Amino acid sequence: MQPLVIENIGTLATMDGTGPHGLGLVHDAVVVCAAGGIDHVGARGSCARPAGAVVVDAHGGAVLPGLIDCHTHALFLGDRCDEFARRARGETYAQIAQAGGGIRSTMKAVRAASVDELVDGVRPRLRRMRARGVTTVEIKSGYGLSVDDELKMLRALRQLQGEEESIHIEPTLLAAHAIPPEEETATSWTTRIIAELLPQVVAENLATACDVFVEQGAFSVDDARRLLGAASDRGLKTRVHAEQLSWQGGARLAAEISALSAGHLEHITDDDARALADAGVVCEVLSLAQVFLKSQRAIPGRKLKDAGCVVAVATDFNPGTAMSCDLALAAGLAVTQSGLFAEEALQAITTGGAQALGLQDRGVIARGKRADLLVIDAVNPLALVYRWGEDLTRAVVVGGRLALGQMS
Ligand code: NIG
Ligand code: FE
């Protein structure tokens, strides 16, 4: 692989925790990448241009770590535009789900598809994410809802990950997303996941984590404790969808089992926030979903930060509750809806995302880290969370290769 140099960087936001607000700013900087990693970070002229290097001119713009979207349901087919229209007239997410819509309607489309059709459906979405600077994305299963269809979803992710153009995918098993129509209860499906699905997922190494939707009409805290315990025993990381529509105790469970992350959290209490902080659970603020569902109850991002939690922001990209993969917009909304400081929102889609995925090799620009980088057309890196809906991408580097943008 050729070395790669980014020159003429107006502001480098290393996100290494140093300097004002921890952004680790270096002005008038250069970054050198070699063999897929970051080899040198410094001021202009601090390093000779390596022979044969691919040279990228940042034209005085800002450079940040590649963005990390740590919570998505991006592997789906079909859309639920009709549900969006029904909600606008006053129906709720829960009512639509009870009437057979919601997750189950996406399940029908996913069950009818082959692995190749799933791959073809999600590939353009991954390209759109990369075009906006996302270089690592977590994607959950959860629309197959049978042993075979959940495996099919995870195999589709495996196939995508093998494609050279791909961004990095972290696959999560979310079979406990809804009760399958063939199954008696959430508890009986949980038992089947543990007995039949988990062993296969682990044997084929198809997922790095296991997640559960803890909610009324979905899975109880006891179901989740049993499933996540089994998943953890088999070496998977654990996550929880907690306290999204009502308080169920999912956040407290995440703390009890030291889950890696917990997402949504609209209905947490002060005690929950402290428990999450004490247990070191990374808290995912999913602002697009909150706004998309017209929830008046903002995710208490400020409360989480003040309690000492590590916070990540993610899109939750899915056809029902967040039909957008715009991670920068999610971060902007986390500022206005959830009280994060602008700098914290930027941390939440870089270092915070990396922590939510348990990946120590990214989220920061420093020697030895993965060379995942985003060059934007603005001098101030905060433009990313401030200029909503604008495409600021000038170049994207994934694993040391120029994935988007021009060589100079
Ligand atoms: O994170 N809350 C449950 N799961 C998703 C929604 C999935 C869907 O509606 O398709 C979420 O919001
Ligand atoms: Fe989700």
Short mmCIF file of C-alpha atoms and ligand atoms in Angstrom, two decimals:
data_model
loop_
_atom_site.label_atom_id
_atom_site.label_comp_id
_atom_site.label_asym_id
_atom_site.label_seq_id
_atom_site.Cartn_x
_atom_site.Cartn_y
_atom_site.Cartn_z
CA MET A 1 0.00 0.00 0.00
CA GLN A 2 1.31 3.48 -0.90
CA PRO A 3 1.86 5.92 1.97
CA LEU A 4 -0.61 8.82 2.11
CA VAL A 5 -0.04 12.41 3.26
CA ILE A 6 -2.60 15.07 4.08
CA GLU A 7 -1.00 18.49 3.72
CA ASN A 8 -2.13 22.05 4.18
CA ILE A 9 -4.45 21.24 7.10
CA GLY A 10 -5.86 24.46 8.58
CA THR A 11 -7.01 22.82 11.82
CA LEU A 12 -6.34 19.26 12.85
CA ALA A 13 -8.78 18.05 15.52
CA THR A 14 -6.93 15.04 16.92
CA MET A 15 -9.63 14.52 19.63
CA ASP A 16 -6.86 13.30 21.94
CA GLY A 17 -8.28 15.01 25.02
CA THR A 18 -5.63 17.74 25.23
CA GLY A 19 -6.07 21.51 24.93
CA PRO A 20 -9.27 23.54 25.17
CA HIS A 21 -12.33 21.24 25.45
CA GLY A 22 -10.15 18.23 24.69
CA LEU A 23 -10.23 18.65 20.92
CA GLY A 24 -6.43 18.39 20.72
CA LEU A 25 -6.18 21.07 18.02
CA VAL A 26 -3.04 21.45 15.91
CA HIS A 27 -3.00 24.40 13.50
CA ASP A 28 -1.28 24.31 10.12
CA ALA A 29 -0.66 20.58 10.34
CA VAL A 30 0.34 17.53 8.35
CA VAL A 31 -0.63 13.86 8.80
CA VAL A 32 1.26 10.94 7.29
CA CYS A 33 -0.25 7.46 6.97
CA ALA A 34 1.58 4.22 6.19
CA ALA A 35 0.44 0.59 6.03
CA GLY A 36 -3.10 1.54 7.03
CA GLY A 37 -2.06 3.34 10.20
CA ILE A 38 -1.15 6.87 11.24
CA ASP A 39 2.60 7.30 11.13
CA HIS A 40 3.15 10.97 11.90
CA VAL A 41 1.12 13.95 13.18
CA GLY A 42 2.69 17.39 13.43
CA ALA A 43 3.03 20.97 12.24
CA ARG A 44 3.66 21.76 8.58
CA GLY A 45 7.19 20.79 7.59
CA SER A 46 7.69 18.52 10.61
CA CYS A 47 8.13 15.52 8.33
CA ALA A 48 9.46 14.98 4.83
CA ARG A 49 6.94 13.76 2.25
CA PRO A 50 7.56 9.98 1.89
CA ALA A 51 8.58 8.83 -1.60
CA GLY A 52 5.68 7.68 -3.77
CA ALA A 53 3.05 9.01 -1.35
CA VAL A 54 -0.55 9.76 -2.33
CA VAL A 55 -0.86 13.48 -1.51
CA VAL A 56 -4.15 15.02 -0.39
CA ASP A 57 -4.39 18.82 -0.13
CA ALA A 58 -6.79 19.88 2.64
CA HIS A 59 -6.82 23.46 1.23
CA GLY A 60 -6.74 24.90 4.75
CA GLY A 61 -9.79 22.90 5.89
CA ALA A 62 -10.15 20.90 9.08
CA VAL A 63 -9.22 17.23 9.47
CA LEU A 64 -10.92 14.95 12.01
CA PRO A 65 -10.90 11.25 12.83
CA GLY A 66 -13.25 9.26 10.59
CA LEU A 67 -16.69 9.36 12.18
CA ILE A 68 -18.07 6.36 14.10
CA ASP A 69 -21.79 5.54 14.02
CA CYS A 70 -22.08 3.09 16.92
CA HIS A 71 -25.80 2.23 16.75
CA THR A 72 -27.71 1.52 13.52
CA HIS A 73 -30.28 -0.83 12.06
CA ALA A 74 -29.05 -0.05 8.53
CA LEU A 75 -29.65 -3.56 7.18
CA PHE A 76 -33.30 -3.37 6.17
CA LEU A 77 -35.37 -3.57 2.99
CA GLY A 78 -38.50 -1.67 2.05
CA ASP A 79 -39.63 1.49 3.79
CA ARG A 80 -42.30 2.51 6.30
CA CYS A 81 -43.27 5.85 4.78
CA ASP A 82 -46.94 5.00 5.40
CA GLU A 83 -46.23 4.72 9.15
CA PHE A 84 -44.52 8.10 9.12
CA ALA A 85 -47.65 9.56 7.55
CA ARG A 86 -49.91 7.78 10.07
CA ARG A 87 -47.87 9.09 12.99
CA ALA A 88 -48.20 12.58 11.60
CA ARG A 89 -51.98 12.12 11.97
CA GLY A 90 -51.61 11.07 15.62
CA GLU A 91 -51.06 7.30 15.78
CA THR A 92 -48.18 6.29 18.03
CA TYR A 93 -45.22 3.97 17.37
CA ALA A 94 -46.59 1.49 19.92
CA GLN A 95 -50.10 1.53 18.41
CA ILE A 96 -48.73 0.87 14.92
CA ALA A 97 -46.55 -1.98 16.25
CA GLN A 98 -49.55 -3.53 18.04
CA ALA A 99 -51.54 -3.40 14.79
CA GLY A 100 -48.89 -5.56 13.07
CA GLY A 101 -46.79 -2.75 11.58
CA GLY A 102 -43.47 -1.49 12.84
CA ILE A 103 -40.56 -3.91 13.17
CA ARG A 104 -42.71 -6.81 11.92
CA SER A 105 -43.44 -5.08 8.65
CA THR A 106 -39.71 -4.70 7.93
CA MET A 107 -39.31 -8.32 9.04
CA LYS A 108 -41.54 -9.46 6.16
CA ALA A 109 -39.36 -7.67 3.59
CA VAL A 110 -36.15 -9.05 5.12
CA ARG A 111 -37.45 -12.61 5.36
CA ALA A 112 -38.42 -12.55 1.66
CA ALA A 113 -34.90 -11.51 0.58
CA SER A 114 -31.76 -13.51 -0.18
CA VAL A 115 -28.34 -12.66 1.25
CA ASP A 116 -27.42 -11.02 -2.07
CA GLU A 117 -30.58 -8.91 -2.09
CA LEU A 118 -29.83 -7.72 1.44
CA VAL A 119 -26.26 -6.88 0.44
CA ASP A 120 -27.45 -4.95 -2.61
CA GLY A 121 -29.96 -3.07 -0.47
CA VAL A 122 -27.49 -1.87 2.11
CA ARG A 123 -24.43 -1.18 -0.07
CA PRO A 124 -25.64 2.23 -1.33
CA ARG A 125 -26.40 3.25 2.25
CA LEU A 126 -22.85 2.43 3.31
CA ARG A 127 -21.60 4.58 0.42
CA ARG A 128 -23.80 7.46 1.56
CA MET A 129 -22.45 7.14 5.10
CA ARG A 130 -18.86 7.12 3.86
CA ALA A 131 -19.57 10.16 1.70
CA ARG A 132 -20.38 12.01 4.94
CA GLY A 133 -17.23 10.87 6.70
CA VAL A 134 -18.37 7.73 8.54
CA THR A 135 -15.59 5.12 8.47
CA THR A 136 -16.90 2.67 11.12
CA VAL A 137 -20.53 1.64 11.53
CA GLU A 138 -22.25 -0.75 13.89
CA ILE A 139 -25.16 -2.60 12.25
CA LYS A 140 -27.67 -4.76 14.12
CA SER A 141 -29.66 -7.75 12.95
CA GLY A 142 -33.20 -7.89 14.32
CA TYR A 143 -35.47 -7.90 11.27
CA GLY A 144 -35.13 -11.63 10.55
CA LEU A 145 -36.60 -12.83 13.85
CA SER A 146 -36.12 -16.51 13.13
CA VAL A 147 -32.93 -18.48 13.64
CA ASP A 148 -32.31 -18.78 9.88
CA ASP A 149 -33.26 -15.20 8.99
CA GLU A 150 -31.15 -13.68 11.75
CA LEU A 151 -28.20 -15.76 10.53
CA LYS A 152 -28.96 -14.59 6.98
CA MET A 153 -28.76 -10.94 8.06
CA LEU A 154 -25.43 -11.45 9.81
CA ARG A 155 -24.04 -13.36 6.82
CA ALA A 156 -25.02 -10.42 4.59
CA LEU A 157 -22.99 -8.13 6.87
CA ARG A 158 -20.06 -10.53 6.67
CA GLN A 159 -20.25 -10.41 2.86
CA LEU A 160 -20.32 -6.61 2.82
CA GLN A 161 -17.36 -6.45 5.17
CA GLY A 162 -15.36 -8.52 2.70
CA GLU A 163 -15.81 -5.93 -0.07
CA GLU A 164 -12.73 -3.82 -0.60
CA GLU A 165 -14.61 -0.53 -0.83
CA SER A 166 -16.42 -1.12 2.45
CA ILE A 167 -16.21 0.94 5.59
CA HIS A 168 -15.59 -1.07 8.76
CA ILE A 169 -18.74 -2.85 10.02
CA GLU A 170 -19.27 -4.01 13.61
CA PRO A 171 -22.11 -6.60 13.52
CA THR A 172 -24.47 -6.94 16.51
CA LEU A 173 -26.98 -9.74 17.11
CA LEU A 174 -30.34 -8.14 17.96
CA ALA A 175 -32.61 -11.16 17.62
CA ALA A 176 -34.37 -9.90 20.78
CA HIS A 177 -35.82 -6.92 18.90
CA ALA A 178 -39.47 -8.02 18.66
CA ILE A 179 -41.46 -11.18 19.38
CA PRO A 180 -41.59 -13.28 16.19
CA PRO A 181 -45.15 -14.04 15.00
CA GLU A 182 -44.47 -17.80 15.31
CA GLU A 183 -43.34 -17.52 18.92
CA GLU A 184 -45.54 -17.69 22.02
CA THR A 185 -43.81 -15.14 24.20
CA ALA A 186 -40.71 -12.98 24.48
CA THR A 187 -39.42 -15.47 27.03
CA SER A 188 -39.82 -18.50 24.76
CA TRP A 189 -38.02 -16.64 21.92
CA THR A 190 -35.26 -15.66 24.35
CA THR A 191 -34.81 -19.33 25.25
CA ARG A 192 -34.59 -20.27 21.58
CA ILE A 193 -32.05 -17.52 20.86
CA ILE A 194 -29.85 -18.83 23.67
CA ALA A 195 -30.19 -22.49 22.70
CA GLU A 196 -30.18 -22.33 18.90
CA LEU A 197 -29.00 -19.00 17.56
CA LEU A 198 -26.19 -17.85 19.85
CA PRO A 199 -24.09 -21.02 19.46
CA GLN A 200 -24.28 -20.73 15.66
CA VAL A 201 -23.46 -17.00 15.68
CA VAL A 202 -20.43 -17.68 17.83
CA ALA A 203 -19.35 -20.75 15.83
CA GLU A 204 -19.37 -18.71 12.60
CA ASN A 205 -18.01 -15.60 14.33
CA LEU A 206 -20.86 -13.55 12.86
CA ALA A 207 -21.28 -10.87 15.56
CA THR A 208 -19.11 -9.03 18.05
CA ALA A 209 -21.99 -8.00 20.33
CA CYS A 210 -25.51 -8.86 21.48
CA ASP A 211 -28.28 -6.30 22.07
CA VAL A 212 -31.83 -6.48 23.52
CA PHE A 213 -34.81 -4.14 23.17
CA VAL A 214 -36.10 -3.84 26.74
CA GLU A 215 -39.60 -2.36 26.51
CA GLN A 216 -43.24 -3.06 27.22
CA GLY A 217 -44.43 -5.37 24.44
CA ALA A 218 -40.83 -6.35 23.68
CA PHE A 219 -38.41 -7.94 26.21
CA SER A 220 -38.38 -7.77 30.00
CA VAL A 221 -35.36 -7.06 32.17
CA ASP A 222 -35.33 -10.76 33.17
CA ASP A 223 -35.29 -11.92 29.52
CA ALA A 224 -32.50 -9.45 28.80
CA ARG A 225 -30.44 -10.52 31.84
CA ARG A 226 -30.64 -14.16 30.77
CA LEU A 227 -29.77 -13.49 27.12
CA LEU A 228 -26.96 -11.01 27.76
CA GLY A 229 -25.49 -13.30 30.43
CA ALA A 230 -25.37 -16.15 27.90
CA ALA A 231 -23.93 -13.85 25.22
CA SER A 232 -21.27 -12.53 27.56
CA ASP A 233 -20.33 -16.09 28.61
CA ARG A 234 -19.71 -16.79 24.93
CA GLY A 235 -17.44 -13.78 24.57
CA LEU A 236 -19.80 -11.25 23.01
CA LYS A 237 -19.98 -7.61 24.08
CA THR A 238 -23.36 -6.55 25.44
CA ARG A 239 -25.69 -3.62 24.72
CA VAL A 240 -29.20 -2.61 25.75
CA HIS A 241 -31.99 -0.54 24.14
CA ALA A 242 -33.21 0.98 27.39
CA GLU A 243 -35.89 3.35 28.62
CA GLN A 244 -36.88 4.56 25.14
CA LEU A 245 -40.69 4.65 25.38
CA SER A 246 -41.12 3.96 29.11
CA TRP A 247 -39.05 3.17 32.22
CA GLN A 248 -38.46 -0.58 32.48
CA GLY A 249 -35.14 -0.88 34.31
CA GLY A 250 -33.02 -1.66 31.25
CA ALA A 251 -30.45 1.01 32.10
CA ARG A 252 -30.07 -0.40 35.62
CA LEU A 253 -29.55 -3.85 34.10
CA ALA A 254 -26.88 -2.43 31.77
CA ALA A 255 -25.09 -1.08 34.84
CA GLU A 256 -25.56 -4.32 36.80
CA ILE A 257 -23.92 -6.44 34.10
CA SER A 258 -21.40 -3.74 33.05
CA ALA A 259 -22.75 -3.71 29.50
CA LEU A 260 -20.53 -1.94 27.01
CA SER A 261 -23.31 0.49 26.00
CA ALA A 262 -26.93 1.46 26.53
CA GLY A 263 -28.96 3.45 24.02
CA HIS A 264 -31.99 5.82 23.94
CA LEU A 265 -32.45 6.48 27.71
CA GLU A 266 -35.25 9.07 27.38
CA HIS A 267 -36.86 7.89 30.63
CA ILE A 268 -33.85 7.37 32.92
CA THR A 269 -33.78 8.70 36.49
CA ASP A 270 -30.91 10.51 38.25
CA ASP A 271 -30.04 7.24 40.02
CA ASP A 272 -29.88 5.44 36.67
CA ALA A 273 -27.46 8.07 35.33
CA ARG A 274 -25.20 7.59 38.35
CA ALA A 275 -25.35 3.79 38.03
CA LEU A 276 -24.42 3.99 34.33
CA ALA A 277 -21.48 6.28 35.15
CA ASP A 278 -20.25 4.08 38.02
CA ALA A 279 -20.39 0.98 35.83
CA GLY A 280 -18.64 2.68 32.91
CA VAL A 281 -21.50 1.96 30.47
CA VAL A 282 -21.18 4.16 27.36
CA CYS A 283 -24.47 6.03 26.88
CA GLU A 284 -25.76 6.40 23.32
CA VAL A 285 -27.74 9.57 22.63
CA LEU A 286 -29.95 8.81 19.61
CA SER A 287 -31.39 12.23 18.85
CA LEU A 288 -32.68 11.51 15.35
CA ALA A 289 -35.01 8.84 16.78
CA GLN A 290 -36.24 11.15 19.52
CA VAL A 291 -37.10 13.89 17.03
CA PHE A 292 -38.39 11.50 14.34
CA LEU A 293 -40.86 10.01 16.85
CA LYS A 294 -41.92 13.52 17.93
CA SER A 295 -40.98 12.62 21.51
CA GLN A 296 -41.27 15.65 23.75
CA ARG A 297 -38.95 13.94 26.19
CA ALA A 298 -35.40 14.76 25.20
CA ILE A 299 -32.64 12.27 25.94
CA PRO A 300 -30.95 13.77 29.02
CA GLY A 301 -27.48 14.09 27.56
CA ARG A 302 -26.45 16.88 29.95
CA LYS A 303 -27.53 14.82 32.95
CA LEU A 304 -25.47 11.88 31.67
CA LYS A 305 -22.38 14.04 31.13
CA ASP A 306 -22.75 15.72 34.51
CA ALA A 307 -23.08 12.30 36.17
CA GLY A 308 -19.72 11.39 34.60
CA CYS A 309 -20.89 9.07 31.80
CA VAL A 310 -19.05 8.60 28.54
CA VAL A 311 -21.53 9.66 25.86
CA ALA A 312 -21.71 8.62 22.22
CA VAL A 313 -24.11 9.96 19.60
CA ALA A 314 -25.40 7.63 16.87
CA THR A 315 -28.05 7.77 14.15
CA ASP A 316 -30.07 4.66 15.10
CA PHE A 317 -30.67 4.62 11.30
CA ASN A 318 -33.78 2.45 10.69
CA PRO A 319 -36.98 2.69 8.63
CA GLY A 320 -39.30 3.12 11.61
CA THR A 321 -37.83 5.60 14.05
CA ALA A 322 -34.86 7.34 12.39
CA MET A 323 -34.85 7.29 8.58
CA SER A 324 -31.55 9.11 8.22
CA CYS A 325 -27.89 8.15 8.26
CA ASP A 326 -26.73 11.74 8.78
CA LEU A 327 -24.47 11.31 11.84
CA ALA A 328 -23.33 14.95 11.88
CA LEU A 329 -26.98 16.05 12.01
CA ALA A 330 -27.59 13.62 14.90
CA ALA A 331 -24.70 15.28 16.73
CA GLY A 332 -26.08 18.75 16.03
CA LEU A 333 -29.46 17.68 17.41
CA ALA A 334 -27.77 16.24 20.50
CA VAL A 335 -26.57 19.78 21.21
CA THR A 336 -29.96 21.48 20.89
CA GLN A 337 -32.17 18.65 22.20
CA SER A 338 -29.99 17.03 24.85
CA GLY A 339 -27.73 19.80 26.09
CA LEU A 340 -24.36 18.46 24.93
CA PHE A 341 -21.72 21.10 24.35
CA ALA A 342 -20.73 21.37 20.68
CA GLU A 343 -17.27 19.97 21.46
CA GLU A 344 -18.85 17.08 23.40
CA ALA A 345 -21.05 16.29 20.40
CA LEU A 346 -17.94 16.05 18.21
CA GLN A 347 -16.32 13.74 20.78
CA ALA A 348 -19.51 11.68 20.83
CA ILE A 349 -19.22 10.76 17.13
CA THR A 350 -15.47 10.06 17.29
CA THR A 351 -13.94 8.97 20.60
CA GLY A 352 -17.34 8.25 22.19
CA GLY A 353 -18.37 6.05 19.26
CA ALA A 354 -15.08 4.15 19.48
CA GLN A 355 -15.65 3.54 23.20
CA ALA A 356 -19.22 2.37 22.61
CA LEU A 357 -17.83 -0.26 20.24
CA GLY A 358 -14.87 -1.15 22.44
CA LEU A 359 -12.43 -0.24 19.65
CA GLN A 360 -9.24 1.28 21.02
CA ASP A 361 -7.54 1.72 17.66
CA ARG A 362 -9.66 4.60 16.31
CA GLY A 363 -11.63 7.73 17.12
CA VAL A 364 -8.41 9.69 17.71
CA ILE A 365 -5.70 10.95 15.36
CA ALA A 366 -2.42 9.78 16.86
CA ARG A 367 0.58 7.75 15.77
CA GLY A 368 -0.25 4.03 15.71
CA LYS A 369 -4.03 4.47 15.35
CA ARG A 370 -5.95 3.30 12.28
CA ALA A 371 -5.71 5.80 9.44
CA ASP A 372 -9.43 6.69 9.22
CA LEU A 373 -9.70 10.40 8.48
CA LEU A 374 -12.18 13.02 7.34
CA VAL A 375 -11.18 16.25 5.57
CA ILE A 376 -13.87 18.95 5.55
CA ASP A 377 -14.39 22.18 3.65
CA ALA A 378 -14.38 24.37 6.76
CA VAL A 379 -11.59 25.68 8.99
CA ASN A 380 -13.49 25.07 12.23
CA PRO A 381 -14.10 21.36 12.99
CA LEU A 382 -17.26 22.33 14.89
CA ALA A 383 -18.80 23.28 11.52
CA LEU A 384 -19.62 19.59 11.27
CA VAL A 385 -22.21 19.80 14.07
CA TYR A 386 -23.25 23.39 13.28
CA ARG A 387 -23.95 23.40 9.53
CA TRP A 388 -26.93 21.03 9.51
CA GLY A 389 -27.56 18.95 6.44
CA GLU A 390 -24.63 20.41 4.51
CA ASP A 391 -22.17 18.13 2.79
CA LEU A 392 -18.79 19.40 3.98
CA THR A 393 -16.76 16.36 2.93
CA ARG A 394 -13.63 17.09 0.92
CA ALA A 395 -11.93 13.72 1.36
CA VAL A 396 -12.30 10.48 3.32
CA VAL A 397 -9.46 8.09 4.13
CA VAL A 398 -10.34 4.55 5.23
CA GLY A 399 -7.56 2.32 6.56
CA GLY A 400 -4.91 4.53 4.92
CA ARG A 401 -6.56 4.49 1.46
CA LEU A 402 -8.16 7.51 -0.17
CA ALA A 403 -11.79 6.36 -0.38
CA LEU A 404 -13.25 9.67 -1.52
CA GLY A 405 -11.78 12.95 -2.79
CA GLN A 406 -8.95 14.02 -5.04
CA MET A 407 -5.22 13.46 -4.94
CA SER A 408 -3.28 16.63 -5.65
O1 NIG B 1 -33.88 1.71 18.06
N1 NIG B 1 -36.53 0.62 19.50
C1 NIG B 1 -36.38 -0.38 18.83
N2 NIG B 1 -35.68 -0.49 17.71
C2 NIG B 1 -35.45 0.58 16.80
C3 NIG B 1 -36.60 0.79 15.89
C4 NIG B 1 -36.66 -0.25 14.88
C5 NIG B 1 -37.81 -0.12 13.93
O2 NIG B 1 -38.84 0.53 14.23
O3 NIG B 1 -37.68 -0.69 12.85
C6 NIG B 1 -34.97 1.80 17.53
O4 NIG B 1 -35.62 2.86 17.58
FE FE B 2 -31.95 1.17 17.94
#
